[in-house]
Coordinates of C-alpha atoms in Angstrom, one line a residue:
Chain A
M1 CA 115.1 87.7 114.9
I2 CA 114.2 90.8 116.6
R3 CA 117.7 91.8 117.1
A4 CA 118.3 91.0 113.1
W5 CA 115.4 93.3 112.6
L6 CA 116.7 96.0 114.8
T7 CA 120.1 95.8 113.2
Q8 CA 118.6 96.2 109.8
H9 CA 116.4 99.3 110.8
G10 CA 119.3 100.8 112.7
F11 CA 121.6 100.5 110.0
V12 CA 119.2 102.2 107.5
F13 CA 118.4 104.9 110.1
F14 CA 122.1 105.9 110.2
L15 CA 122.5 105.4 106.5
T16 CA 119.8 108.0 105.9
L17 CA 121.3 110.4 108.5
K18 CA 124.8 110.0 106.5
R19 CA 122.9 110.6 103.0
L20 CA 121.1 113.6 104.6
I21 CA 124.4 115.0 105.8
S22 CA 126.5 114.2 102.9
T23 CA 124.4 116.8 100.8
P24 CA 124.2 119.5 103.5
V25 CA 123.1 122.2 101.1
T26 CA 120.4 120.1 99.3
S27 CA 119.3 118.8 102.7
L28 CA 118.9 122.0 104.3
L29 CA 117.3 123.8 101.4
S30 CA 114.4 121.1 101.7
V31 CA 114.1 121.4 105.3
V32 CA 113.8 125.1 104.9
V33 CA 111.2 124.8 102.2
M34 CA 109.3 122.2 104.1
G35 CA 109.6 124.4 107.3
I36 CA 108.3 127.5 105.6
A37 CA 105.5 125.6 103.8
L38 CA 104.4 124.0 107.3
S39 CA 104.9 127.1 109.2
L40 CA 102.3 129.0 107.3
P41 CA 98.9 127.2 107.9
T42 CA 100.4 126.3 111.7
G43 CA 101.4 129.8 112.2
I44 CA 97.8 131.3 111.3
Y45 CA 96.4 128.3 113.4
V46 CA 98.4 129.4 116.4
L47 CA 97.4 133.2 116.0
M48 CA 93.7 132.1 115.8
E49 CA 94.0 129.8 118.9
N50 CA 95.3 133.1 120.8
L51 CA 92.6 135.2 119.3
Q52 CA 90.0 132.7 120.5
S53 CA 91.3 132.8 124.0
I54 CA 91.7 136.3 124.2
S55 CA 88.2 137.1 123.1
G56 CA 87.1 134.9 126.1
Q57 CA 84.4 132.6 126.9
S58 CA 81.3 135.0 125.8
I59 CA 81.7 133.3 122.2
N60 CA 79.4 130.4 123.1
S61 CA 77.2 132.0 125.5
P62 CA 75.5 135.0 124.4
Q63 CA 74.2 137.4 126.7
M64 CA 72.2 140.8 126.9
S65 CA 72.8 143.6 129.3
L66 CA 69.7 145.7 130.4
F67 CA 70.9 149.1 131.7
L68 CA 68.2 150.9 133.7
K69 CA 67.6 154.7 133.9
S70 CA 70.2 156.4 136.3
D71 CA 67.1 157.5 138.2
A72 CA 65.7 154.1 138.7
K73 CA 64.5 153.1 142.1
K74 CA 64.1 149.9 144.0
E75 CA 60.3 149.5 142.8
D76 CA 61.6 149.9 139.4
I77 CA 64.3 147.0 139.6
D78 CA 61.7 144.7 141.4
K79 CA 59.4 145.1 138.5
I80 CA 62.2 144.2 136.0
K81 CA 63.0 141.4 138.0
Q82 CA 59.7 140.2 138.0
R83 CA 59.3 140.5 134.0
L84 CA 62.3 138.6 133.7
E85 CA 61.3 135.7 135.9
E86 CA 58.1 135.5 134.0
N87 CA 59.8 135.6 130.5
S88 CA 60.1 132.1 129.0
Q89 CA 62.9 133.0 127.0
V90 CA 65.1 134.1 130.0
V91 CA 67.2 131.2 131.5
D92 CA 68.9 133.0 134.0
F93 CA 69.7 136.6 135.1
Q94 CA 71.8 138.4 137.4
F95 CA 71.3 141.8 138.9
V96 CA 74.6 144.2 138.8
P97 CA 73.9 147.2 141.2
K98 CA 75.8 150.5 140.2
D99 CA 78.0 150.2 143.1
V100 CA 79.3 146.6 142.3
A101 CA 79.9 147.8 138.6
L102 CA 81.9 150.7 139.8
H103 CA 84.0 148.4 141.9
Q104 CA 84.4 145.9 138.9
L105 CA 85.5 148.6 136.7
Q106 CA 88.1 149.7 139.3
Q107 CA 89.6 146.3 139.5
S108 CA 89.9 145.8 136.0
N109 CA 93.0 146.5 134.2
G110 CA 94.0 149.8 132.8
L111 CA 91.3 151.9 133.9
T112 CA 92.1 152.3 137.4
D113 CA 93.7 155.6 136.8
I114 CA 90.4 157.0 135.3
T115 CA 88.0 155.9 138.0
T116 CA 89.9 157.2 141.0
H117 CA 89.2 160.8 139.3
L118 CA 85.3 160.2 139.4
V119 CA 83.3 162.3 141.3
R120 CA 80.2 160.3 141.3
N121 CA 79.2 156.8 139.9
P122 CA 78.2 157.3 136.4
L123 CA 77.1 153.7 136.2
P124 CA 73.4 152.6 136.0
D125 CA 72.0 149.5 137.5
A126 CA 72.2 146.7 135.0
F127 CA 70.8 143.2 134.6
I128 CA 72.9 140.5 132.7
V129 CA 70.4 138.1 131.3
H130 CA 71.2 134.7 129.7
T131 CA 68.6 133.6 127.0
L132 CA 67.3 130.4 125.9
E133 CA 68.1 130.7 122.4
N134 CA 70.8 132.1 120.8
T135 CA 69.7 132.5 117.3
P136 CA 70.2 136.1 116.2
E137 CA 66.4 136.4 115.3
A138 CA 65.2 135.4 118.8
L139 CA 67.8 137.6 120.4
D140 CA 66.7 140.4 118.2
Q141 CA 63.0 140.0 119.1
L142 CA 63.9 139.7 122.9
Q143 CA 65.7 143.0 122.5
T144 CA 62.8 144.8 121.0
V145 CA 60.4 143.7 123.7
M146 CA 62.8 144.7 126.6
Q147 CA 63.6 147.9 125.0
K148 CA 60.0 149.0 125.3
W149 CA 60.1 148.5 129.2
S150 CA 59.8 152.0 130.4
E151 CA 62.5 151.4 133.2
I152 CA 65.1 150.5 130.9
E153 CA 67.3 153.0 129.3
Y154 CA 69.3 150.6 126.9
V155 CA 69.4 147.0 126.1
Q156 CA 72.8 146.1 124.8
F157 CA 73.3 142.7 123.1
D158 CA 76.7 141.7 121.8
S159 CA 75.3 139.1 119.2
A160 CA 76.6 141.4 116.4
W161 CA 80.2 141.3 117.9
V162 CA 79.7 137.4 118.7
E163 CA 78.7 136.8 115.2
R164 CA 81.4 138.7 113.6
M165 CA 83.9 137.0 115.9
S166 CA 82.6 133.5 115.1
A167 CA 82.4 134.1 111.6
L168 CA 85.9 135.5 111.3
L169 CA 87.0 132.3 113.2
K170 CA 85.4 130.1 110.8
L171 CA 87.0 131.8 108.0
G172 CA 90.4 131.4 109.7
R173 CA 89.8 127.7 110.1
F174 CA 89.0 127.4 106.5
V175 CA 92.1 129.3 105.4
V176 CA 94.2 127.2 107.5
L177 CA 92.7 124.1 106.2
M178 CA 93.2 125.4 102.7
L179 CA 96.6 126.4 103.0
A180 CA 97.4 123.0 105.1
T181 CA 96.0 121.0 102.4
L182 CA 97.7 123.0 99.5
L183 CA 100.9 123.1 101.3
S184 CA 100.8 119.5 102.2
I185 CA 100.4 118.5 98.4
A186 CA 103.3 120.9 97.6
I187 CA 105.6 119.0 100.4
I188 CA 104.3 115.3 99.1
A189 CA 105.2 116.8 95.4
I190 CA 108.8 118.1 96.8
M191 CA 109.4 114.7 98.4
F192 CA 108.2 112.7 95.5
N193 CA 110.6 114.4 93.1
T194 CA 113.6 114.3 95.7
I195 CA 112.9 110.5 96.1
R196 CA 112.8 110.2 92.1
L197 CA 116.3 111.7 91.6
Q198 CA 117.5 109.6 94.5
I199 CA 116.1 106.4 92.7
L200 CA 117.8 107.5 89.4
T201 CA 121.3 108.0 91.3
K202 CA 120.8 104.8 93.1
R203 CA 119.9 102.9 90.0
D204 CA 122.8 100.5 90.3
E205 CA 122.8 99.8 93.7
I206 CA 118.8 99.0 93.5
E207 CA 119.4 96.5 90.6
I208 CA 122.5 94.7 92.3
S209 CA 120.5 94.7 95.3
K210 CA 117.5 93.2 93.7
L211 CA 120.1 90.6 91.8
I212 CA 121.4 89.4 95.1
G213 CA 118.0 88.8 96.9
A214 CA 116.8 92.1 98.1
T215 CA 113.0 92.1 98.7
D216 CA 111.1 95.2 97.6
S217 CA 110.7 96.2 101.2
F218 CA 114.3 96.2 101.8
I219 CA 115.0 98.4 98.8
R220 CA 112.0 100.7 99.7
R221 CA 113.2 101.2 103.4
P222 CA 115.9 103.8 103.1
F223 CA 113.7 105.9 100.6
L224 CA 111.0 105.8 103.1
Y225 CA 113.4 106.6 106.1
F226 CA 114.6 109.5 104.0
G227 CA 111.3 110.8 103.6
A228 CA 110.1 110.4 107.1
I229 CA 113.2 112.0 108.6
Q230 CA 113.6 114.9 106.3
G231 CA 109.7 115.5 106.9
L232 CA 110.4 115.4 110.6
V233 CA 113.3 117.9 110.4
G234 CA 111.0 119.8 108.2
G235 CA 108.3 119.9 111.1
V236 CA 111.1 120.9 113.6
A237 CA 111.9 123.8 111.4
A238 CA 108.4 124.8 111.2
W239 CA 108.1 124.6 114.8
A240 CA 111.3 126.8 115.2
I241 CA 110.0 129.3 112.8
I242 CA 106.5 129.7 114.6
A243 CA 108.4 129.9 118.2
F244 CA 110.7 132.6 117.0
G245 CA 108.0 134.3 115.3
I246 CA 105.6 134.3 118.7
E247 CA 108.8 135.3 120.8
T248 CA 109.4 138.3 118.3
M249 CA 105.8 139.2 118.3
N250 CA 105.4 139.0 122.2
K251 CA 108.4 141.5 122.4
E252 CA 106.5 143.9 120.4
L253 CA 103.4 143.4 122.2
I254 CA 105.1 143.9 125.5
E255 CA 105.6 147.5 124.4
L256 CA 102.3 148.0 123.2
V257 CA 100.6 146.6 126.1
K258 CA 102.7 148.5 128.6
L259 CA 101.0 151.6 127.3
Y260 CA 97.6 150.4 128.3
S261 CA 98.7 148.6 131.4
F262 CA 97.4 145.3 130.2
D263 CA 98.8 141.9 130.5
L264 CA 98.7 140.2 126.9
S265 CA 101.1 137.7 125.5
L266 CA 100.8 135.1 122.7
K267 CA 100.8 131.5 123.8
H268 CA 103.2 128.9 121.9
L269 CA 102.0 125.6 120.4
S270 CA 100.7 123.3 123.0
L271 CA 102.7 120.2 123.6
E272 CA 99.9 118.2 121.6
D273 CA 99.9 120.5 118.7
S274 CA 103.6 120.4 118.5
I275 CA 103.8 116.5 118.3
S276 CA 101.0 116.6 116.0
L277 CA 102.9 118.9 113.7
L278 CA 106.0 116.7 114.0
L279 CA 104.0 113.4 113.2
F280 CA 102.1 115.0 110.3
S281 CA 105.2 116.5 108.8
A282 CA 107.0 113.1 109.1
W283 CA 103.9 111.3 107.7
L284 CA 104.0 113.8 104.7
G285 CA 107.5 113.0 104.0
W286 CA 107.1 109.3 104.2
L287 CA 103.8 109.6 102.1
G288 CA 105.8 111.7 99.2
A289 CA 108.4 108.9 99.2
R290 CA 106.3 106.1 99.5
L291 CA 104.2 107.5 96.4
S292 CA 107.5 108.0 94.6
V293 CA 108.9 104.8 95.3
A294 CA 105.8 103.0 94.2
S295 CA 105.9 104.8 90.7
H296 CA 109.6 104.6 89.8
L297 CA 111.0 101.5 91.6
W298 CA 109.2 98.9 89.6
Q299 CA 110.9 100.3 86.5
I300 CA 114.3 99.1 87.8
E301 CA 114.5 95.3 87.1
P302 CA 117.8 93.6 86.2
N303 CA 118.5 92.1 83.3
Chain B
M1 CA 119.8 70.4 92.7
I2 CA 119.2 72.2 89.2
S3 CA 117.0 70.6 86.5
F4 CA 115.8 71.8 83.2
K5 CA 113.0 70.2 81.3
N6 CA 112.3 71.2 77.6
V7 CA 113.2 74.7 78.6
S8 CA 113.3 77.3 75.7
K9 CA 113.8 80.9 76.0
R10 CA 112.6 83.5 73.1
Y11 CA 113.2 87.2 73.7
P12 CA 110.4 89.6 72.9
D13 CA 112.2 90.6 69.6
G14 CA 112.0 86.9 68.4
Y15 CA 115.6 85.9 69.1
V16 CA 115.7 82.4 70.5
A17 CA 118.4 82.1 73.1
L18 CA 117.5 78.6 74.3
N19 CA 115.7 75.9 72.4
N20 CA 114.1 72.8 74.3
I21 CA 117.1 72.4 77.0
D22 CA 117.2 69.4 79.2
L23 CA 119.8 69.2 81.9
S24 CA 120.3 68.4 85.4
V25 CA 123.1 69.0 88.0
E26 CA 123.4 66.8 91.1
P27 CA 124.2 68.7 94.6
G28 CA 127.7 69.1 95.3
E29 CA 128.6 68.7 91.6
M30 CA 130.8 71.0 89.6
V31 CA 129.8 71.6 85.9
F32 CA 131.3 73.9 83.0
L33 CA 129.1 75.6 80.5
T34 CA 130.8 76.3 77.4
G35 CA 130.2 77.5 74.0
H36 CA 130.9 80.6 71.7
S37 CA 129.4 83.8 72.8
G38 CA 125.8 84.1 71.9
A39 CA 125.2 80.3 72.5
G40 CA 122.9 81.1 75.0
K41 CA 125.2 80.4 78.4
S42 CA 124.4 83.7 79.8
T43 CA 120.7 83.2 79.4
L44 CA 120.8 79.5 81.0
L45 CA 122.4 81.1 84.1
K46 CA 120.1 83.9 84.2
L47 CA 117.2 81.5 84.1
I48 CA 118.5 79.8 87.2
A49 CA 118.4 83.1 89.4
A50 CA 115.1 84.0 87.6
I51 CA 116.6 87.2 86.2
E52 CA 115.1 85.8 83.3
R53 CA 111.9 84.0 83.1
P54 CA 111.7 80.9 80.5
T55 CA 109.0 80.9 77.7
S56 CA 108.3 77.4 78.2
G57 CA 109.5 74.2 80.1
T58 CA 110.1 73.9 83.8
I59 CA 113.1 74.7 85.7
T60 CA 113.7 73.0 89.3
I61 CA 116.0 74.3 92.0
S62 CA 116.1 72.4 95.1
G63 CA 112.7 70.8 94.5
Q64 CA 111.1 74.3 93.7
N65 CA 109.7 75.0 90.2
I66 CA 111.0 78.2 89.5
A67 CA 109.0 79.0 86.2
Q68 CA 105.9 79.4 88.4
L69 CA 107.7 81.5 91.3
K70 CA 105.7 84.5 92.5
L71 CA 107.5 87.7 92.0
G72 CA 107.9 88.1 95.9
A73 CA 109.6 84.6 96.2
I74 CA 112.3 85.4 94.0
P75 CA 114.5 87.2 96.5
Y76 CA 114.3 84.4 98.4
L77 CA 115.5 82.1 95.6
R78 CA 118.3 84.4 94.9
R79 CA 119.7 84.2 98.5
K80 CA 120.2 80.5 97.9
I81 CA 122.5 81.4 95.1
G82 CA 125.8 83.3 94.8
F83 CA 126.3 84.8 91.4
I84 CA 129.4 86.0 89.9
F85 CA 128.4 88.4 87.2
Q86 CA 130.3 88.9 84.0
D87 CA 130.2 92.6 84.4
H88 CA 131.1 92.1 88.1
K89 CA 128.1 94.6 89.3
L90 CA 130.0 96.0 92.2
L91 CA 129.1 99.2 93.7
F92 CA 131.6 102.0 93.2
D93 CA 130.3 104.2 95.9
R94 CA 131.6 102.1 98.8
N95 CA 134.6 100.2 99.8
V96 CA 135.5 96.5 99.6
F97 CA 134.2 95.6 102.9
D98 CA 130.8 97.1 102.4
N99 CA 130.3 95.6 98.9
V100 CA 130.8 92.1 100.5
L101 CA 128.6 93.3 103.6
L102 CA 125.5 94.1 101.3
P103 CA 124.4 90.3 100.9
L104 CA 124.5 89.9 104.5
Q105 CA 122.4 93.1 105.2
I106 CA 119.7 91.9 102.6
G107 CA 119.6 88.5 104.2
S108 CA 119.0 90.3 107.6
F109 CA 122.2 88.8 109.4
E110 CA 122.8 89.9 112.8
N111 CA 125.6 92.6 113.4
H112 CA 128.2 90.6 115.0
M113 CA 127.9 87.7 112.7
M114 CA 128.3 90.0 109.6
V115 CA 131.7 91.5 110.5
S116 CA 133.4 88.2 110.7
R117 CA 131.7 86.5 107.9
V118 CA 132.6 89.4 105.5
R119 CA 136.4 89.2 106.9
A120 CA 136.2 85.3 106.3
A121 CA 135.2 85.8 102.7
L122 CA 137.8 88.3 102.0
D123 CA 140.4 86.3 103.6
K124 CA 139.3 83.4 101.3
V125 CA 140.0 85.5 98.2
G126 CA 143.0 87.2 99.4
L127 CA 141.5 90.8 99.8
L128 CA 141.6 91.0 103.4
K129 CA 144.1 93.8 103.4
K130 CA 142.1 95.7 101.1
E131 CA 138.9 95.8 102.8
K132 CA 139.3 99.5 103.1
S133 CA 140.0 100.3 99.3
M134 CA 137.6 101.6 96.8
P135 CA 136.7 99.1 93.9
I136 CA 137.9 101.7 91.4
A137 CA 141.6 101.4 93.0
L138 CA 141.3 97.5 92.4
S139 CA 142.8 95.8 89.4
G140 CA 140.6 93.5 87.1
G141 CA 141.9 90.4 89.0
E142 CA 141.0 91.9 92.4
R143 CA 137.6 92.9 91.3
Q144 CA 136.8 89.5 90.0
R145 CA 137.9 88.0 93.7
L146 CA 135.9 90.7 95.2
C147 CA 132.8 89.6 93.4
I148 CA 133.4 86.1 94.4
A149 CA 133.7 87.1 97.9
R150 CA 130.5 88.8 97.7
A151 CA 128.8 85.6 96.0
V152 CA 130.0 83.2 99.0
V153 CA 129.7 85.5 101.9
H154 CA 126.3 84.2 102.8
R155 CA 127.2 80.8 102.2
P156 CA 124.8 79.9 99.2
S157 CA 124.4 76.1 98.4
I158 CA 124.7 77.1 94.5
L159 CA 127.7 79.2 92.9
I160 CA 127.0 80.4 89.2
A161 CA 129.8 82.3 87.5
D162 CA 129.6 83.9 84.1
E163 CA 132.8 84.1 82.3
P164 CA 134.8 84.4 85.9
T165 CA 138.1 84.5 84.0
G166 CA 137.0 86.8 81.1
N167 CA 139.9 89.4 80.7
L168 CA 142.3 87.7 83.2
D169 CA 145.8 86.3 82.5
V170 CA 146.5 82.8 82.9
D171 CA 147.8 82.8 86.4
Y172 CA 144.9 84.8 87.7
A173 CA 142.6 82.3 85.7
R174 CA 144.2 79.5 87.4
D175 CA 144.0 80.9 90.9
I176 CA 140.3 81.7 90.4
M177 CA 139.6 78.2 89.1
A178 CA 141.4 77.0 92.4
M179 CA 138.9 79.1 94.6
F180 CA 136.0 77.5 92.8
T181 CA 137.3 74.0 93.2
S182 CA 137.8 74.6 96.8
F183 CA 134.5 75.6 97.3
N184 CA 133.1 72.7 95.5
Q185 CA 135.1 70.5 97.8
V186 CA 133.0 71.9 100.8
G187 CA 129.9 70.8 99.2
V188 CA 128.8 73.9 97.1
T189 CA 127.1 73.1 93.7
V190 CA 129.3 75.1 91.1
L191 CA 128.1 76.1 87.5
I192 CA 130.6 77.9 85.5
A193 CA 130.0 79.3 82.0
T194 CA 133.3 80.0 80.1
H195 CA 134.1 80.1 76.5
D196 CA 137.9 80.0 77.7
A197 CA 139.0 76.3 76.6
S198 CA 142.3 76.4 78.4
L199 CA 140.3 76.0 81.7
L200 CA 138.7 72.8 80.5
E201 CA 141.8 71.0 79.2
D202 CA 142.6 68.9 82.1
T203 CA 139.3 69.1 84.1
Q204 CA 137.8 65.9 85.7
H205 CA 134.5 67.8 85.9
R206 CA 131.5 67.6 83.5
V207 CA 131.5 69.9 80.6
L208 CA 128.2 70.7 78.9
S209 CA 128.4 72.6 75.5
L210 CA 125.9 74.9 73.9
K211 CA 125.5 75.6 70.4
Q212 CA 123.0 78.0 69.1
G213 CA 120.7 77.6 72.2
K214 CA 120.8 73.6 72.1
L215 CA 122.9 71.3 74.2
A216 CA 125.4 69.6 72.2
A217 CA 125.8 66.0 73.0

């Protein structure tokens, strides 16, 4: 029973491959169209993933930097510490003395050359403050309070940047979703039409198969396989387009980052995302074929 | 095996193809169905394979009332029947072997069994040497024999033939009739529709005659 089932599915699988290969130009064109359509939203998604990982962790934990006046003394620092401890809005803070800040600056890429030429340390002492709330209003309010402290030169607060970044990512996600939806519908439509044409050319075969006892699922099977396999190959094409795109961009980036002695390269699709892409594209092909079969096959009844 | 009770078939355009037919074919019997073209022979055969559904009456095949058969059950009924179509209904995009293979693929046979069954069927009709040929390259008589091989390859208990000797010369027709007789001798119920009176001249089998949708006594 299982062997007969395997025989049947194996047969249909190879029959489908044979059909795909027997019309190489048509198959290739369909695969390329599907590949390009899928690579567009997936490509933007990959770029966004990279952007998010480059922009770092600061997105989810807003922090303020309090820079003290450059002539601040030990007493001033203690005063600020005490005030921060008393403030209910402050969850946690960290004191960064100017020497440490300079050392960190020397460690960071790209600036080594600059810092070695410095005669004296231009950096102020600073506090890094993590706040309880992260709404822009609360942060703004806190900023105003701290700015009034006489020992403080400047309160820097990267909420604007954080907000812009997360708004940009949100927009990006929306664009990906919209493109993915529209292009998925396009792929389903392409597959619907491909299968419709196939059903028309296989009219005799379908009719004769029905006459000699083929069940609907037997007749449907080669078309569904065709849809799924072509969808899968389209997904592979999309993956290849993205991989090629990232490789090319990385080559360009190498030139760019060399100038800044900076380490940056774009990451490829993760294994999970790659598998999801392939499964999704196979499913799209299958779905297009399934809808087409459902709306065309019943019209062919032998008489 | 096959039984019709008060079976009528009226087409949507009002044409009455069969009118109140009663008949019964015993298991292992061989029966001829004769009559002019348009007498309803093809319709009667199509009703047996549920290709057409009766307007009224009951049709029973091996104890199963097929007038009430659900759509999903029709394929399994057809697998019990080997049907030789008047217009052959061969697939011209595949060779002789693959044409005969089709009923086995549909019936989920196992791979190793299929090849030997197909060869056996082709051998029976004398087409074993042509298994790689395309149907287009076959003569009319060979196509008819190919159609027979396809109808018997899954060893159905009922064999139905619609004008199997239609355009064949006498020698070919005699060969083909001999094949049907040999299938009948191994227990297959055979029903043959023909308007060719020469086939019926010296037959010992039952002959049913249809006239304008009615069975003549």
